[in-house]
Tab-separated table of N, CA and C in Angstrom:
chain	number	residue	atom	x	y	z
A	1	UNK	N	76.269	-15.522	69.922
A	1	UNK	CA	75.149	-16.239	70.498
A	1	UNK	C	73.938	-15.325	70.647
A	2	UNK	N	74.035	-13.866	70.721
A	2	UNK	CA	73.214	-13.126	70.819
A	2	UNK	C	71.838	-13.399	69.598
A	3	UNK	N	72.444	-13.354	68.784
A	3	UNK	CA	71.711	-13.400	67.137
A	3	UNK	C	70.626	-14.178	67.320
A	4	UNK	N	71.324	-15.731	68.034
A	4	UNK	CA	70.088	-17.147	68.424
A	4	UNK	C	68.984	-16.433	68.670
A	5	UNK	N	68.845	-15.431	69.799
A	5	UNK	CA	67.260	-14.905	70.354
A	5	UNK	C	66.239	-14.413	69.848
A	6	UNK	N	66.708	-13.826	68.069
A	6	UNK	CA	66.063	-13.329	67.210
A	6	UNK	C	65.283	-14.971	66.233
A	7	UNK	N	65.664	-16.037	66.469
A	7	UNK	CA	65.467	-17.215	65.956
A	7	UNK	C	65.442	-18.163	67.446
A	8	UNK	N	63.802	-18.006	67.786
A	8	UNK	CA	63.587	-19.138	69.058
A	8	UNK	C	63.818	-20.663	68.586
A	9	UNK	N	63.427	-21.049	67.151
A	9	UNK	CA	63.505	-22.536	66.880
A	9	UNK	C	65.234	-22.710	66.847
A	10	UNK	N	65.896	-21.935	66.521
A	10	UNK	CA	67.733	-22.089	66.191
A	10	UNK	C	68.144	-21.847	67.941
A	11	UNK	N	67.706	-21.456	68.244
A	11	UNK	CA	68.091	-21.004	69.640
A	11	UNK	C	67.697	-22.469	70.491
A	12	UNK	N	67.015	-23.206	70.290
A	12	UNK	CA	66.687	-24.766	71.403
A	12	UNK	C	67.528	-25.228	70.630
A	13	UNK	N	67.688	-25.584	69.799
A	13	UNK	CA	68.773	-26.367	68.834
A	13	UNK	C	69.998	-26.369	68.890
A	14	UNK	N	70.528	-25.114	68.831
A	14	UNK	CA	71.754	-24.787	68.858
A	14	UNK	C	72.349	-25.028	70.542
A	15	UNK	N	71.491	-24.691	71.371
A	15	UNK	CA	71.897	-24.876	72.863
A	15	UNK	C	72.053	-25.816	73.556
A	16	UNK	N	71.161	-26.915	72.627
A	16	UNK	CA	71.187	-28.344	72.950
A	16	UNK	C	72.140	-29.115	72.146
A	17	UNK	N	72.887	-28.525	70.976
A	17	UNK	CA	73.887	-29.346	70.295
A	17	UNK	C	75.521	-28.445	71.492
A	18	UNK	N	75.225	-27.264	71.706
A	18	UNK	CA	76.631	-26.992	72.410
A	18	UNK	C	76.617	-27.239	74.005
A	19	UNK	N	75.445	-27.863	74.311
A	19	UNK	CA	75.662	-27.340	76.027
A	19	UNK	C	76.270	-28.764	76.435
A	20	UNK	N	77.370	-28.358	77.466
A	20	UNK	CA	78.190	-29.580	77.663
A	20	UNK	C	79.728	-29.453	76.692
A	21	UNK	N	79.822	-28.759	75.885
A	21	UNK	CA	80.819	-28.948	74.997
A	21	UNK	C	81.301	-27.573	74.866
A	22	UNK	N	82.888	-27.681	74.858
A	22	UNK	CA	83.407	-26.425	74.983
A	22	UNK	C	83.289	-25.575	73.454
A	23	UNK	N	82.999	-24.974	73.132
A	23	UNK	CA	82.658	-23.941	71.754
A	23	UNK	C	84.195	-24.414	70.640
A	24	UNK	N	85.436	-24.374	71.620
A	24	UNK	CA	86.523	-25.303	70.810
A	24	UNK	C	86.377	-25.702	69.804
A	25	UNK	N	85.861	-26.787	70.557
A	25	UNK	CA	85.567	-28.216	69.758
A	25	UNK	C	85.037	-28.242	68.157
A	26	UNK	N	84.477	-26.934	67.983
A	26	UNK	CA	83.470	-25.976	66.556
A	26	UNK	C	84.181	-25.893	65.880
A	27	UNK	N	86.045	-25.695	66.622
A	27	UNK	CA	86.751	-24.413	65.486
A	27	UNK	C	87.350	-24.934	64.598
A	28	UNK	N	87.093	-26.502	64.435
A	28	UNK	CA	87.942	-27.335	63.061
A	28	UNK	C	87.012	-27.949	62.118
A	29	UNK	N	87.059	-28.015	60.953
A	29	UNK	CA	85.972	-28.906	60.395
A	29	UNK	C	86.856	-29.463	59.479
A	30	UNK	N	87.056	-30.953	59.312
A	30	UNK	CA	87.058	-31.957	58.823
A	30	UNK	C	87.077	-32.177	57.920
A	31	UNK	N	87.012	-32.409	56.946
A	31	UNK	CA	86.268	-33.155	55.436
A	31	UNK	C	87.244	-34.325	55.004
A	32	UNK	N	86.310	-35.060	54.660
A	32	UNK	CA	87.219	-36.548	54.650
A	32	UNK	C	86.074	-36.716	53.386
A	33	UNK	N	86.723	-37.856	52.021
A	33	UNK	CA	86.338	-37.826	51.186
A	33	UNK	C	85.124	-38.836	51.318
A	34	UNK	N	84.013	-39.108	50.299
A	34	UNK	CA	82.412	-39.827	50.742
A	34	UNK	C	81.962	-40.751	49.295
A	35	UNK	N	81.649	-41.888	49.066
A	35	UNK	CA	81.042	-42.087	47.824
A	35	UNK	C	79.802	-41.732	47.841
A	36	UNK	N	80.070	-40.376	46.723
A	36	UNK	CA	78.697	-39.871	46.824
A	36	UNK	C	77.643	-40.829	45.788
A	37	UNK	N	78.288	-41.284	45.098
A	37	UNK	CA	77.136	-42.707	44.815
A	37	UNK	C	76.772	-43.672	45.804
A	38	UNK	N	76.700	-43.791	46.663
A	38	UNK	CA	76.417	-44.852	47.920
A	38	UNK	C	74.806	-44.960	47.797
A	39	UNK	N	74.417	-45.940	47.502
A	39	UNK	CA	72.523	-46.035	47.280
A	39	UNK	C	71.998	-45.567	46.668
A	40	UNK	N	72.997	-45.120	45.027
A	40	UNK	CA	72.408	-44.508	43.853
A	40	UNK	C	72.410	-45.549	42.577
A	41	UNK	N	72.926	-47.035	42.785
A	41	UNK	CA	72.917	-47.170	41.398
A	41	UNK	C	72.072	-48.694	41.542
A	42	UNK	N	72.127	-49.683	41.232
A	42	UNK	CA	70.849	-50.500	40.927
A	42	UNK	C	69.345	-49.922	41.374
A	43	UNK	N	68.344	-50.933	40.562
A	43	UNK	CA	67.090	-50.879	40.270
A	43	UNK	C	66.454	-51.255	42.055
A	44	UNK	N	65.654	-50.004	42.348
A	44	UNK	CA	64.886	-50.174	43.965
A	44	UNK	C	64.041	-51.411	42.969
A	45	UNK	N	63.328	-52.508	44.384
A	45	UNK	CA	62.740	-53.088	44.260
A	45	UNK	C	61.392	-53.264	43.844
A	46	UNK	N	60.854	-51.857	44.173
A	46	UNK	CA	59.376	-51.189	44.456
A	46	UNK	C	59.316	-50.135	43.354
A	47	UNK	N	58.165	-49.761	43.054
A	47	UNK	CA	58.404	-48.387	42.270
A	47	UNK	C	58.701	-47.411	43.275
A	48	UNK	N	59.216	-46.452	42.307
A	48	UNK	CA	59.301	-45.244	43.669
A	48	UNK	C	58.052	-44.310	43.268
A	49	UNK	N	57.879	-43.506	44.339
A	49	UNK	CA	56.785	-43.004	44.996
A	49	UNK	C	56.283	-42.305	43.837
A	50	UNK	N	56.956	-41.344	43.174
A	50	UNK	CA	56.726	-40.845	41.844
A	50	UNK	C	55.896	-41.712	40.896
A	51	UNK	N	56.608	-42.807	40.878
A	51	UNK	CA	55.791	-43.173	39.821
A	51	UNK	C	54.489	-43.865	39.883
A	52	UNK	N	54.213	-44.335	41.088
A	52	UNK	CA	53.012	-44.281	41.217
A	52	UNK	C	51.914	-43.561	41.457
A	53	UNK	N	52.640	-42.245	42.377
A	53	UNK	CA	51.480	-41.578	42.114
A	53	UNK	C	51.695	-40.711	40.291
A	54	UNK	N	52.210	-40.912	39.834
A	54	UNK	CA	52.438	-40.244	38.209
A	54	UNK	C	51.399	-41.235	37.137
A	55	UNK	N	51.325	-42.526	37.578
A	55	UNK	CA	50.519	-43.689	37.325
A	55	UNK	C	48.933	-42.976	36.858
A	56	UNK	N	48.697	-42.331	38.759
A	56	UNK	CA	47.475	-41.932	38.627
A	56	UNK	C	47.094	-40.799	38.342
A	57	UNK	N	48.330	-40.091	37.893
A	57	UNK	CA	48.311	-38.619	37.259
A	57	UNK	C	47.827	-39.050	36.024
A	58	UNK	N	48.456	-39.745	35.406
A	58	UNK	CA	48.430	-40.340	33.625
A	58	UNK	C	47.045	-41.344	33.506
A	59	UNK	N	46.859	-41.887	34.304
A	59	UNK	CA	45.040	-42.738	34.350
A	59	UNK	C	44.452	-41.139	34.198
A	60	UNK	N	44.370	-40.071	35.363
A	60	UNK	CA	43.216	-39.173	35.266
A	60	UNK	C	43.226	-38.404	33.760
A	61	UNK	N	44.857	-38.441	33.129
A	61	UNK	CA	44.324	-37.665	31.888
A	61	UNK	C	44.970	-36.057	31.874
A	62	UNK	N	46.067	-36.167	33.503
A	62	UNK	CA	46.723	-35.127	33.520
A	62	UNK	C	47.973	-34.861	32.933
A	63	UNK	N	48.503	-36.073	32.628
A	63	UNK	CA	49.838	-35.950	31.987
A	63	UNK	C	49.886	-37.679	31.336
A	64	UNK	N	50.813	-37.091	29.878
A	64	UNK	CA	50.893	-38.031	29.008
A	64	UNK	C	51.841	-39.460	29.119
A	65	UNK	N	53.035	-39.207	30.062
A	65	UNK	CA	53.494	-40.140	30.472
A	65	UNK	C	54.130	-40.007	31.835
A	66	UNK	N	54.346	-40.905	32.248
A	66	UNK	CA	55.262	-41.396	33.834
A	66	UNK	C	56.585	-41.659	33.913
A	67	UNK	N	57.076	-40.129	34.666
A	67	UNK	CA	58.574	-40.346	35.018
A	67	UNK	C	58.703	-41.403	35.832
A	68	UNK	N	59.664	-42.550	35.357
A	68	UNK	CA	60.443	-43.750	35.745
A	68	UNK	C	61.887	-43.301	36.015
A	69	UNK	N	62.242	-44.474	36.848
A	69	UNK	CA	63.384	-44.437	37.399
A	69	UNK	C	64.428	-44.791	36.035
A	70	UNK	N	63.778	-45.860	35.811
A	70	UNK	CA	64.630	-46.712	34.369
A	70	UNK	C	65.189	-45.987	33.814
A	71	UNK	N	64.149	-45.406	33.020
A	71	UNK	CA	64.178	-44.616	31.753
A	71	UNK	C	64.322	-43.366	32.146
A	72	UNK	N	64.518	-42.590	32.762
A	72	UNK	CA	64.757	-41.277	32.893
A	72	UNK	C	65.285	-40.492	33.700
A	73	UNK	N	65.622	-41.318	35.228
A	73	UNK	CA	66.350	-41.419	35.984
A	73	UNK	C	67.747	-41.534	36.034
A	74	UNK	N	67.906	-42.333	35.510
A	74	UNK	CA	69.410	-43.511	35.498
A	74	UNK	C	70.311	-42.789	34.266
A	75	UNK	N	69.120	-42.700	33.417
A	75	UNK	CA	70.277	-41.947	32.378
A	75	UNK	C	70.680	-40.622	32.995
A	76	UNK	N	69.817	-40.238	33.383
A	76	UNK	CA	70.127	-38.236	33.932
A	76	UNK	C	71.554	-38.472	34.911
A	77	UNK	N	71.347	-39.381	35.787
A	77	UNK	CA	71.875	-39.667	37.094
A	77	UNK	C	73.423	-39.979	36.192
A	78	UNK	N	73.377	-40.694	35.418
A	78	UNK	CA	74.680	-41.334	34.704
A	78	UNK	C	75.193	-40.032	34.004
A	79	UNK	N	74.298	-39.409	33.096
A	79	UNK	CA	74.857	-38.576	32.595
A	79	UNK	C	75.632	-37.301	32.948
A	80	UNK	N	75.628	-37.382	34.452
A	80	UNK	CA	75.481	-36.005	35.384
A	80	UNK	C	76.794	-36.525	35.772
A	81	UNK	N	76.994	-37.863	36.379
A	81	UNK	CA	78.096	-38.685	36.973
A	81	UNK	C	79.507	-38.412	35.447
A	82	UNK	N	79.091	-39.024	34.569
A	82	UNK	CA	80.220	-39.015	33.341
A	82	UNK	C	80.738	-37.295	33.051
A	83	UNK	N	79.743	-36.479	33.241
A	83	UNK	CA	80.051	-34.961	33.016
A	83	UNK	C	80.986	-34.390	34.177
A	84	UNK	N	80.914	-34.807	35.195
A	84	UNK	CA	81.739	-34.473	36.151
A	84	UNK	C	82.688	-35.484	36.595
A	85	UNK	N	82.999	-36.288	35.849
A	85	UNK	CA	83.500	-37.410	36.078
A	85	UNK	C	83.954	-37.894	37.387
């Protein structure tokens, strides 16, 4: 705990996640399995943020085209998923 004092922002943080709770409670960690695809695969409704502002990257003349989700996204995302199956 000493270390915290050299780090004032880790030091409110850390004192406020243990105070009340016996240090114990730290000494097991868990892991239970997760779909790490959970809110990765159909089309968002909206563009995403990228591509609109990439929109107005490609209007000013700064770049030739606009990373999409569609097209360049989905495949990466898939292709990354099938490689690690």
């Amino acid at each position: 705990m000493a270390i915290l004092e050299k780090y004032p922002q880790l030091h409110t943080k850390v004192t406020s996640m243990i105070e009340g709770v016996k240090l114990e409670s730290y000494r097991e960690e868990i892991l239970r399995p997760a779909d790490n695809r959970a809110g990765c695969t159909g089309m968002p409704s909206d563009p995403a943020f990228y591509e609109i502002y990439g929109e107005n990257l490609v209007s000013a003349g700064k770049y030739h085209e606009v990373i999409r989700y569609r097209e360049h996204m989905m495949p990466l995302a898939d292709a990354l998923w099938h490689h690690i199956g």
